[in-house]
Coordinates of C-alpha atoms and ligand atoms in Angstrom, one line a residue:
X1 CA -12.1 -237.5 -119.8
X2 CA -9.8 -234.4 -119.1
X3 CA -6.6 -235.3 -117.2
X4 CA -5.2 -233.2 -114.4
X5 CA -1.5 -234.0 -113.5
X6 CA -0.3 -234.1 -109.9
X7 CA 3.3 -233.9 -108.7
X8 CA 4.2 -234.6 -105.1
X9 CA 7.2 -233.1 -103.4
X10 CA 8.2 -235.1 -100.3
X11 CA 7.6 -238.9 -100.1
X12 CA 7.4 -239.2 -96.3
X13 CA 4.5 -240.5 -94.2
X14 CA 1.9 -238.2 -95.7
X15 CA 3.4 -238.1 -99.2
X16 CA 3.1 -241.9 -99.3
X17 CA -0.5 -241.7 -98.0
X18 CA -1.4 -239.2 -100.7
X19 CA 0.2 -241.3 -103.4
X20 CA -1.5 -244.4 -102.2
X21 CA -4.9 -242.6 -102.1
X22 CA -4.5 -241.1 -105.6
X23 CA -3.5 -244.5 -107.1
X24 CA -6.1 -246.5 -105.1
X25 CA -9.1 -244.2 -105.5
X26 CA -8.4 -242.8 -109.0
X27 CA -11.7 -244.1 -110.5
X28 CA -13.9 -243.0 -107.6
X29 CA -12.2 -239.6 -107.7
X30 CA -12.8 -239.3 -111.4
X31 CA -16.5 -240.2 -111.1
X32 CA -16.9 -237.5 -108.4
X33 CA -14.9 -234.8 -110.1
X34 CA -15.6 -235.4 -113.8
X35 CA -11.8 -235.2 -114.4
X36 CA -9.1 -237.8 -114.2
X37 CA -6.5 -236.9 -111.6
X38 CA -3.3 -238.6 -112.5
X39 CA -0.2 -238.9 -110.3
X40 CA 2.7 -238.1 -112.6
X41 CA 5.7 -237.6 -110.4
X42 CA 6.9 -237.9 -106.8
X43 CA 10.2 -236.2 -105.8
X44 CA 12.2 -237.0 -102.7
X45 CA 15.9 -237.2 -101.8
X46 CA 15.5 -240.8 -100.8
X47 CA 13.5 -242.8 -103.4
X48 CA 14.8 -246.2 -102.4
X49 CA 13.2 -246.6 -99.0
X50 CA 10.1 -248.8 -98.8
X51 CA 7.2 -246.5 -98.0
X52 CA 4.5 -249.2 -98.0
X53 CA 3.0 -248.2 -101.3
X54 CA 3.8 -249.6 -104.8
X55 CA 4.6 -246.8 -107.2
X56 CA 4.5 -247.5 -110.9
X57 CA 7.8 -247.2 -112.9
X58 CA 9.1 -243.7 -113.9
X59 CA 7.2 -241.7 -111.2
X60 CA 9.8 -241.4 -108.5
X61 CA 12.6 -238.8 -109.0
X62 CA 15.1 -237.0 -106.8
X63 CA 14.8 -233.9 -108.9
X64 CA 12.0 -231.7 -107.5
X65 CA 12.6 -228.9 -110.0
X66 CA 11.8 -231.2 -112.9
X67 CA 8.5 -232.0 -111.3
X68 CA 7.7 -228.3 -110.9
X69 CA 8.6 -227.5 -114.5
X70 CA 6.9 -230.6 -116.0
X71 CA 4.2 -229.3 -118.4
X72 CA 2.0 -232.3 -117.8
X73 CA 1.7 -231.4 -114.1
X74 CA -1.0 -228.9 -113.1
X75 CA -1.0 -229.3 -109.3
X76 CA 2.1 -229.4 -107.0
X77 CA 1.6 -231.0 -103.6
X78 CA 4.2 -229.8 -101.1
X79 CA 4.7 -232.3 -98.2
X80 CA 8.3 -231.6 -97.2
X81 CA 7.5 -229.4 -94.3
X82 CA 9.5 -226.6 -92.6
X83 CA 10.4 -223.3 -94.3
X84 CA 13.8 -223.5 -96.3
X85 CA 13.5 -225.6 -99.4
X86 CA 9.7 -226.1 -99.1
X87 CA 9.2 -222.3 -99.4
X88 CA 11.4 -222.1 -102.5
X89 CA 9.6 -225.0 -104.2
X90 CA 6.2 -223.5 -103.5
X91 CA 7.2 -220.1 -104.8
X92 CA 8.8 -221.8 -107.9
X93 CA 5.5 -223.7 -108.5
X94 CA 3.5 -220.5 -108.2
X95 CA 5.8 -218.7 -110.6
X96 CA 5.3 -221.6 -113.0
X97 CA 1.5 -221.0 -112.7
X98 CA 0.9 -224.2 -110.9
X99 CA -1.7 -224.4 -108.1
X100 CA -0.4 -225.7 -104.8
X101 CA -1.6 -228.0 -102.0
X102 CA 0.4 -227.9 -98.8
X103 CA 0.1 -229.2 -95.3
X104 CA 2.9 -226.9 -94.1
X105 CA 1.5 -225.0 -91.1
X106 CA 4.8 -223.5 -90.1
X107 CA 5.5 -222.0 -93.5
X108 CA 2.0 -220.6 -93.8
X109 CA 2.0 -219.2 -90.2
X110 CA 5.4 -217.6 -90.7
X111 CA 5.3 -216.6 -94.4
X112 CA 1.6 -216.7 -95.3
X113 CA 1.4 -213.2 -96.5
X114 CA 4.3 -213.7 -99.0
X115 CA 3.0 -217.1 -100.2
X116 CA -0.6 -216.1 -100.6
X117 CA 0.4 -212.7 -102.1
X118 CA 2.5 -214.5 -104.8
X119 CA -0.4 -217.0 -105.5
X120 CA -2.9 -214.1 -105.8
X121 CA -0.6 -212.3 -108.3
X122 CA -0.1 -215.5 -110.3
X123 CA -3.8 -216.3 -110.3
X124 CA -3.3 -219.8 -108.9
X125 CA -4.9 -221.6 -105.9
X126 CA -3.2 -222.5 -102.7
X127 CA -5.1 -225.1 -100.6
X128 CA -3.9 -225.9 -97.1
X129 CA -6.7 -228.0 -95.5
X130 CA -4.3 -230.4 -93.9
X131 CA -2.2 -227.7 -92.2
X132 CA -4.7 -227.6 -89.3
X133 CA -6.4 -230.6 -87.8
X134 CA -5.1 -233.3 -90.2
X135 CA -8.2 -235.2 -91.2
X136 CA -10.6 -232.6 -89.8
X137 CA -12.1 -230.4 -92.5
X138 CA -11.9 -227.2 -90.4
X139 CA -10.2 -225.0 -92.9
X140 CA -12.7 -225.9 -95.6
X141 CA -15.5 -225.2 -93.1
X142 CA -14.2 -221.8 -92.2
X143 CA -13.7 -220.9 -95.8
X144 CA -17.0 -222.2 -97.1
X145 CA -19.7 -223.5 -94.8
X146 CA -19.1 -220.8 -92.2
X147 CA -18.3 -218.0 -94.7
X148 CA -21.6 -216.2 -93.8
X149 CA -20.9 -216.1 -90.1
X150 CA -19.1 -213.7 -87.8
X151 CA -16.8 -216.1 -85.9
X152 CA -17.1 -215.2 -82.2
X153 CA -14.6 -217.8 -80.9
X154 CA -12.6 -220.8 -81.7
X155 CA -11.2 -223.2 -79.1
X156 CA -9.0 -225.9 -80.4
X157 CA -7.0 -228.9 -79.2
X158 CA -4.7 -228.9 -82.2
X159 CA -1.7 -231.0 -81.3
X160 CA -2.1 -234.8 -81.0
X161 CA 1.3 -235.3 -79.3
X162 CA 0.5 -232.9 -76.4
X163 CA -3.0 -234.3 -76.1
X164 CA -1.6 -237.9 -75.9
X165 CA 0.9 -236.8 -73.2
X166 CA -1.7 -234.9 -71.2
X167 CA -4.2 -237.8 -71.4
X168 CA -1.7 -240.3 -70.1
X169 CA -0.5 -237.9 -67.3
X170 CA -4.1 -237.6 -66.1
X171 CA -5.0 -241.3 -66.5
X172 CA -1.9 -242.8 -65.1
X173 CA -0.3 -240.0 -63.1
X174 CA 2.7 -240.6 -65.4
X175 CA 5.5 -238.0 -65.6
X176 CA 5.7 -235.7 -68.7
X177 CA 9.2 -236.8 -69.8
X178 CA 8.3 -240.6 -69.6
X179 CA 5.2 -240.1 -71.8
X180 CA 7.0 -237.9 -74.3
X181 CA 9.4 -240.8 -75.0
X182 CA 6.5 -243.0 -75.8
X183 CA 5.0 -240.4 -78.1
X184 CA 8.3 -240.2 -80.0
X185 CA 8.5 -244.0 -80.2
X186 CA 5.0 -244.2 -81.6
X187 CA 6.0 -241.7 -84.3
X188 CA 3.4 -238.9 -83.9
X189 CA 5.7 -236.3 -82.3
X190 CA 7.2 -233.8 -84.8
X191 CA 10.8 -234.5 -85.9
X192 CA 11.7 -231.7 -83.5
X193 CA 9.4 -232.4 -80.5
X194 CA 10.0 -228.9 -79.1
X195 CA 7.5 -227.7 -81.7
X196 CA 4.9 -229.8 -80.2
X197 CA 5.6 -229.6 -76.5
X198 CA 6.5 -225.9 -76.3
X199 CA 3.2 -225.0 -78.1
X200 CA 4.6 -223.8 -81.4
X201 CA 2.9 -226.4 -83.6
X202 CA -0.4 -225.4 -82.0
X203 CA 0.5 -221.7 -82.4
X204 CA 1.1 -222.1 -86.1
X205 CA -2.3 -223.7 -86.4
X206 CA -3.9 -221.1 -84.2
X207 CA -2.3 -218.4 -86.4
X208 CA -3.8 -219.9 -89.6
X209 CA -7.3 -220.3 -88.0
X210 CA -7.3 -216.8 -86.6
X211 CA -6.1 -215.2 -89.8
X212 CA -8.7 -217.1 -91.8
X213 CA -11.5 -216.2 -89.4
X214 CA -10.7 -212.5 -89.0
X215 CA -9.2 -211.4 -92.3
X216 CA -5.8 -210.2 -91.3
X217 CA -2.5 -212.0 -90.8
X218 CA -1.8 -212.9 -87.2
X219 CA 1.8 -213.9 -86.5
X220 CA 2.4 -216.6 -83.8
X221 CA 5.2 -214.4 -82.6
X222 CA 2.7 -211.7 -81.5
X223 CA 0.6 -213.7 -79.1
X224 CA 1.2 -215.7 -75.9
X225 CA 2.4 -219.2 -76.6
X226 CA 2.9 -221.6 -73.6
X227 CA 3.4 -225.3 -74.0
X228 CA 3.2 -228.3 -71.6
X229 CA 6.9 -228.9 -70.9
X230 CA 6.8 -227.5 -67.4
X231 CA 3.4 -229.0 -66.5
X232 CA 3.6 -230.9 -63.2
X233 CA 1.7 -234.0 -62.2
X234 CA 0.9 -231.9 -59.1
X235 CA -1.4 -229.6 -61.2
X236 CA -2.8 -232.5 -63.2
X237 CA -3.8 -234.1 -59.9
X238 CA -5.2 -230.9 -58.2
X239 CA -7.1 -230.0 -61.4
X240 CA -8.7 -233.5 -61.4
X241 CA -9.6 -233.1 -57.7
X242 CA -11.4 -229.9 -58.7
X243 CA -13.2 -231.5 -61.6
X244 CA -11.1 -230.4 -64.5
X245 CA -8.9 -231.9 -67.2
X246 CA -5.8 -230.0 -68.5
X247 CA -5.6 -229.6 -72.2
X248 CA -3.3 -227.5 -74.5
X249 CA -5.9 -225.2 -76.0
X250 CA -5.6 -222.6 -78.8
X251 CA -8.0 -219.7 -77.8
X252 CA -9.1 -217.4 -80.5
X253 CA -11.9 -214.8 -80.0
X254 CA -13.1 -211.4 -81.1
X255 CA -14.2 -208.6 -78.8
X256 CA -15.0 -205.4 -80.7
X257 CA -12.1 -204.4 -82.9
X258 CA -9.7 -206.7 -81.2
X259 CA -8.9 -210.4 -81.7
X260 CA -7.4 -212.3 -78.8
X261 CA -5.2 -215.3 -79.5
X262 CA -3.3 -217.5 -77.1
X263 CA -2.0 -221.0 -76.7
X264 CA -1.8 -222.3 -73.2
X265 CA -2.4 -225.3 -71.0
X266 CA -6.0 -224.8 -69.9
X267 CA -8.3 -226.3 -67.2
X268 CA -11.4 -227.6 -69.0
X269 CA -14.4 -228.7 -66.8
X270 CA -14.8 -232.5 -67.1
X271 CA -18.3 -232.1 -68.6
X272 CA -17.1 -229.8 -71.4
X273 CA -17.0 -231.2 -74.9
X274 CA -13.2 -230.5 -75.2
X275 CA -12.5 -232.6 -72.0
X276 CA -13.7 -235.7 -73.8
X277 CA -11.0 -235.3 -76.5
X278 CA -8.3 -237.7 -75.5
X279 CA -5.2 -239.4 -76.8
X280 CA -4.0 -238.2 -80.2
X281 CA -7.4 -236.8 -81.2
X282 CA -7.8 -233.1 -82.1
X283 CA -11.0 -231.0 -81.9
X284 CA -12.1 -227.6 -82.8
X285 CA -15.0 -225.8 -81.2
X286 CA -16.2 -222.9 -83.3
X287 CA -18.9 -220.4 -82.3
X288 CA -20.4 -218.5 -85.2
X289 CA -23.0 -215.8 -84.7
X290 CA -25.4 -217.8 -86.8
X291 CA -24.2 -221.4 -86.5
X292 CA -23.8 -221.3 -82.7
X293 CA -21.5 -224.0 -81.3
X294 CA -20.0 -226.5 -83.8
X295 CA -17.6 -229.2 -82.7
X296 CA -15.2 -230.8 -85.2
X297 CA -13.4 -233.9 -83.9
X298 CA -11.0 -236.3 -85.6
X299 CA -7.5 -237.4 -86.1
X300 CA -5.2 -234.4 -86.3
X301 CA -2.2 -236.3 -87.7
X302 CA -1.2 -239.5 -89.4
X303 CA -0.8 -240.8 -92.9
X304 CA -4.3 -241.7 -93.9
X305 CA -6.3 -238.9 -92.2
X306 CA -3.9 -236.2 -93.5
X307 CA -3.9 -237.7 -96.9
X308 CA -7.8 -237.6 -96.9
X309 CA -7.7 -233.8 -96.5
X310 CA -4.9 -233.4 -99.1
X311 CA -6.9 -235.4 -101.6
X312 CA -10.0 -233.2 -100.9
X313 CA -7.8 -230.2 -101.7
X314 CA -6.4 -231.7 -104.9
X315 CA -10.0 -232.6 -105.9
X316 CA -11.1 -229.0 -105.5
X317 CA -8.2 -227.6 -107.5
X318 CA -8.9 -230.1 -110.2
X319 CA -12.5 -228.9 -110.4
X320 CA -11.4 -225.3 -110.5
X321 CA -9.0 -226.0 -113.3
X322 CA -11.6 -227.9 -115.3
X323 CA -14.0 -225.0 -114.7
X324 CA -11.5 -222.5 -116.1
X325 CA -9.0 -221.5 -113.4
X326 CA -8.2 -220.6 -109.8
X327 CA -11.2 -220.1 -107.5
X328 CA -9.7 -218.3 -104.5
X329 CA -8.4 -214.9 -105.5
X330 CA -6.8 -214.7 -102.1
X331 CA -6.7 -217.8 -99.9
X332 CA -6.8 -215.7 -96.8
X333 CA -8.8 -212.4 -97.1
X334 CA -6.9 -209.4 -95.7
X335 CA -9.9 -207.1 -95.8
X336 CA -9.6 -206.4 -92.1
X337 CA -5.9 -205.5 -92.2
X338 CA -5.6 -202.2 -90.2
X339 CA -9.3 -202.5 -89.1
X340 CA -9.0 -205.3 -86.6
X341 CA -6.0 -205.6 -84.3
X342 CA -4.5 -208.3 -82.2
X343 CA -5.0 -207.9 -78.4
X344 CA -1.8 -207.5 -76.4
X345 CA -1.4 -210.7 -74.3
X346 CA -1.8 -208.9 -70.9
X347 CA -5.3 -207.9 -71.9
X348 CA -6.6 -211.4 -72.5
X349 CA -9.4 -212.1 -70.1
X350 CA -10.1 -215.5 -68.5
X351 CA -10.8 -217.2 -65.3
X352 CA -7.5 -218.5 -63.8
X353 CA -6.2 -221.4 -61.8
X354 CA -3.3 -220.3 -59.6
X355 CA -1.4 -222.9 -57.5
X356 CA 1.0 -221.8 -54.8
X357 CA 3.0 -223.4 -52.0
X358 CA 1.8 -221.0 -49.2
X359 CA 3.8 -220.5 -46.0
X360 CA 2.0 -222.4 -43.2
X361 CA 1.8 -219.3 -40.9
X362 CA -1.0 -217.3 -39.4
X363 CA -2.4 -214.7 -41.8
X364 CA -0.6 -215.7 -45.0
X365 CA -3.8 -216.7 -46.8
X366 CA -5.4 -213.4 -45.8
X367 CA -2.5 -211.4 -47.1
X368 CA -2.5 -213.3 -50.4
X369 CA -6.3 -212.8 -51.0
X370 CA -5.9 -209.1 -50.1
X371 CA -3.2 -208.7 -52.8
X372 CA -5.4 -210.3 -55.4
X373 CA -8.2 -207.9 -54.4
X374 CA -5.9 -204.9 -54.6
X375 CA -5.1 -205.8 -58.2
X376 CA -8.7 -206.1 -59.1
X377 CA -8.7 -209.9 -59.3
X378 CA -11.8 -211.4 -57.7
X379 CA -11.5 -214.9 -56.1
X380 CA -14.1 -217.5 -57.0
X381 CA -12.7 -220.2 -54.6
X382 CA -9.6 -221.0 -52.6
X383 CA -8.9 -224.7 -51.8
X384 CA -6.0 -226.3 -49.9
X385 CA -4.7 -229.6 -51.1
X386 CA -2.6 -232.5 -49.7
X387 CA 1.1 -232.4 -50.5
X388 CA 1.8 -234.8 -53.3
X389 CA 4.3 -237.6 -52.7
X390 CA 7.6 -236.7 -54.3
X391 CA 6.7 -233.0 -54.4
X392 CA 6.6 -232.1 -50.7
X393 CA 7.7 -228.7 -49.5
X394 CA 8.2 -228.6 -45.8
X395 CA 6.3 -225.9 -43.9
X396 CA 4.1 -225.0 -46.9
X397 CA 0.5 -225.9 -47.9
X398 CA -0.5 -226.3 -51.5
X399 CA -3.3 -223.7 -52.2
X400 CA -5.2 -223.4 -55.4
X401 CA -7.0 -220.1 -56.1
X402 CA -9.6 -220.1 -58.8
X403 CA -10.4 -216.5 -60.0
X404 CA -13.4 -214.9 -61.6
X405 CA -12.7 -213.5 -65.1
X406 CA -9.7 -211.2 -64.9
X407 CA -7.1 -209.9 -67.3
X408 CA -3.9 -211.9 -67.5
X409 CA -1.9 -208.8 -66.8
X410 CA -3.8 -208.1 -63.5
X411 CA -3.2 -211.7 -62.3
X412 CA 0.5 -211.5 -63.2
X413 CA 1.0 -208.2 -61.3
X414 CA -0.8 -209.7 -58.2
X415 CA 1.5 -212.8 -58.4
X416 CA 4.6 -210.6 -58.7
X417 CA 3.6 -208.9 -55.5
X418 CA 2.7 -212.2 -53.8
X419 CA 6.0 -213.7 -54.8
X420 CA 8.0 -210.8 -53.4
X421 CA 6.0 -210.6 -50.1
X422 CA 7.6 -213.8 -48.7
X423 CA 4.3 -215.6 -48.2
X424 CA 4.8 -218.4 -50.8
X425 CA 7.6 -220.7 -51.6
X426 CA 9.0 -220.5 -55.2
X427 CA 6.9 -219.4 -58.0
X428 CA 3.1 -219.6 -58.5
X429 CA 1.7 -221.7 -61.3
X430 CA -0.9 -219.9 -63.4
X431 CA -3.2 -221.5 -66.0
X432 CA -6.3 -220.2 -67.7
X433 CA -9.6 -221.9 -67.5
X434 CA -12.5 -222.4 -69.8
Ligands
HSE1 N1 3.0 -233.2 -84.4 C1 1.7 -232.8 -84.8 C2 0.7 -233.4 -83.7 C3 1.4 -233.4 -86.2 O1 1.2 -234.0 -82.8 O2 -0.4 -233.1 -83.8 C4 0.3 -232.8 -86.9 O3 0.4 -231.5 -87.2

């Protein structure tokens, strides 16, 4: 049977899971693929630490360049993460005509056009199934199963750490910072948790999904990204009283020639599919013009689920090589570059939740609703809520306004006027709703 050699760069949690999978399931893999996928080398700066997997003699090395240049290795699996050295190694591998598997969402979101361009020129494959949704085959589904659909929208819960924090805040009324500490102790937060909680990890994934769905590169720096750092238990509680869960959602949708993308804490009705996605689970709800709604649900992180997707990618490349070469001329089509454009954030349309501490005086609520109307924002419902213990503001009443669909910019300009009219205390809290 033909052998295909694999080299792994990065022997961390996922690297160890991939090595374990390749060694353990080698025979099953060979039966399915018709080629023997052989783990030849693993490079890491630290090759002495126990990673919970027994690696045969001679495979571990500290020299990543020797893995890339090894003629018996056909596929390089980059699991280092970040940009810096990971980008260099991927470009080196492409120049050496090796196909690449990576789970590096940050690198692809920030430098996708350079990486995919280089791979296209070299005629090698880049697979990145594990960059979004860990064990969920969403990238594969968009590239293959849904290739004949116009994608109308994608809504995703794409960060397990945030979802875990939000679930516990809602269940226990726990504070954000207390739960974050637990998430870090349990090991699923990124090394730099700001990537998770400030929404950037979700934004990197949203950028990859949107670019894939719409055929042009969409930078996470060009759309609105809001994380959960400032989310208060007050809003978690009021949302619950109104029948909603709060989730960090990546919203991607197309209207005409424009694609709207944003990442923001979002009120999701309790009977919506995404509201049932709790703890570290991820989910992606895709609406294709032919497929209608499809819901993908699974573990978005962790050693085994992520390794499962990486192995699927290795298997596909191995098949491609045994069939004569790379399959994807360009991993992300850029056919719509210059045809479709990214919507400016202020034009994103949604229903909104706005919570304000309104001055307890005659006429304040009337003034407030008038200002919304003058900015073209129609109110669906206004509710007053009890002050929450520990968050009391004397002389003010917590009021939540839920709007009909409005542009984000119109709501912002109404709030600016409300804040300067002296009828509320502090700043209003605004979140979009599904
Ligand atoms: N930190 C990420 C998460 C890991 O919490 O989902 C997977 O990308």
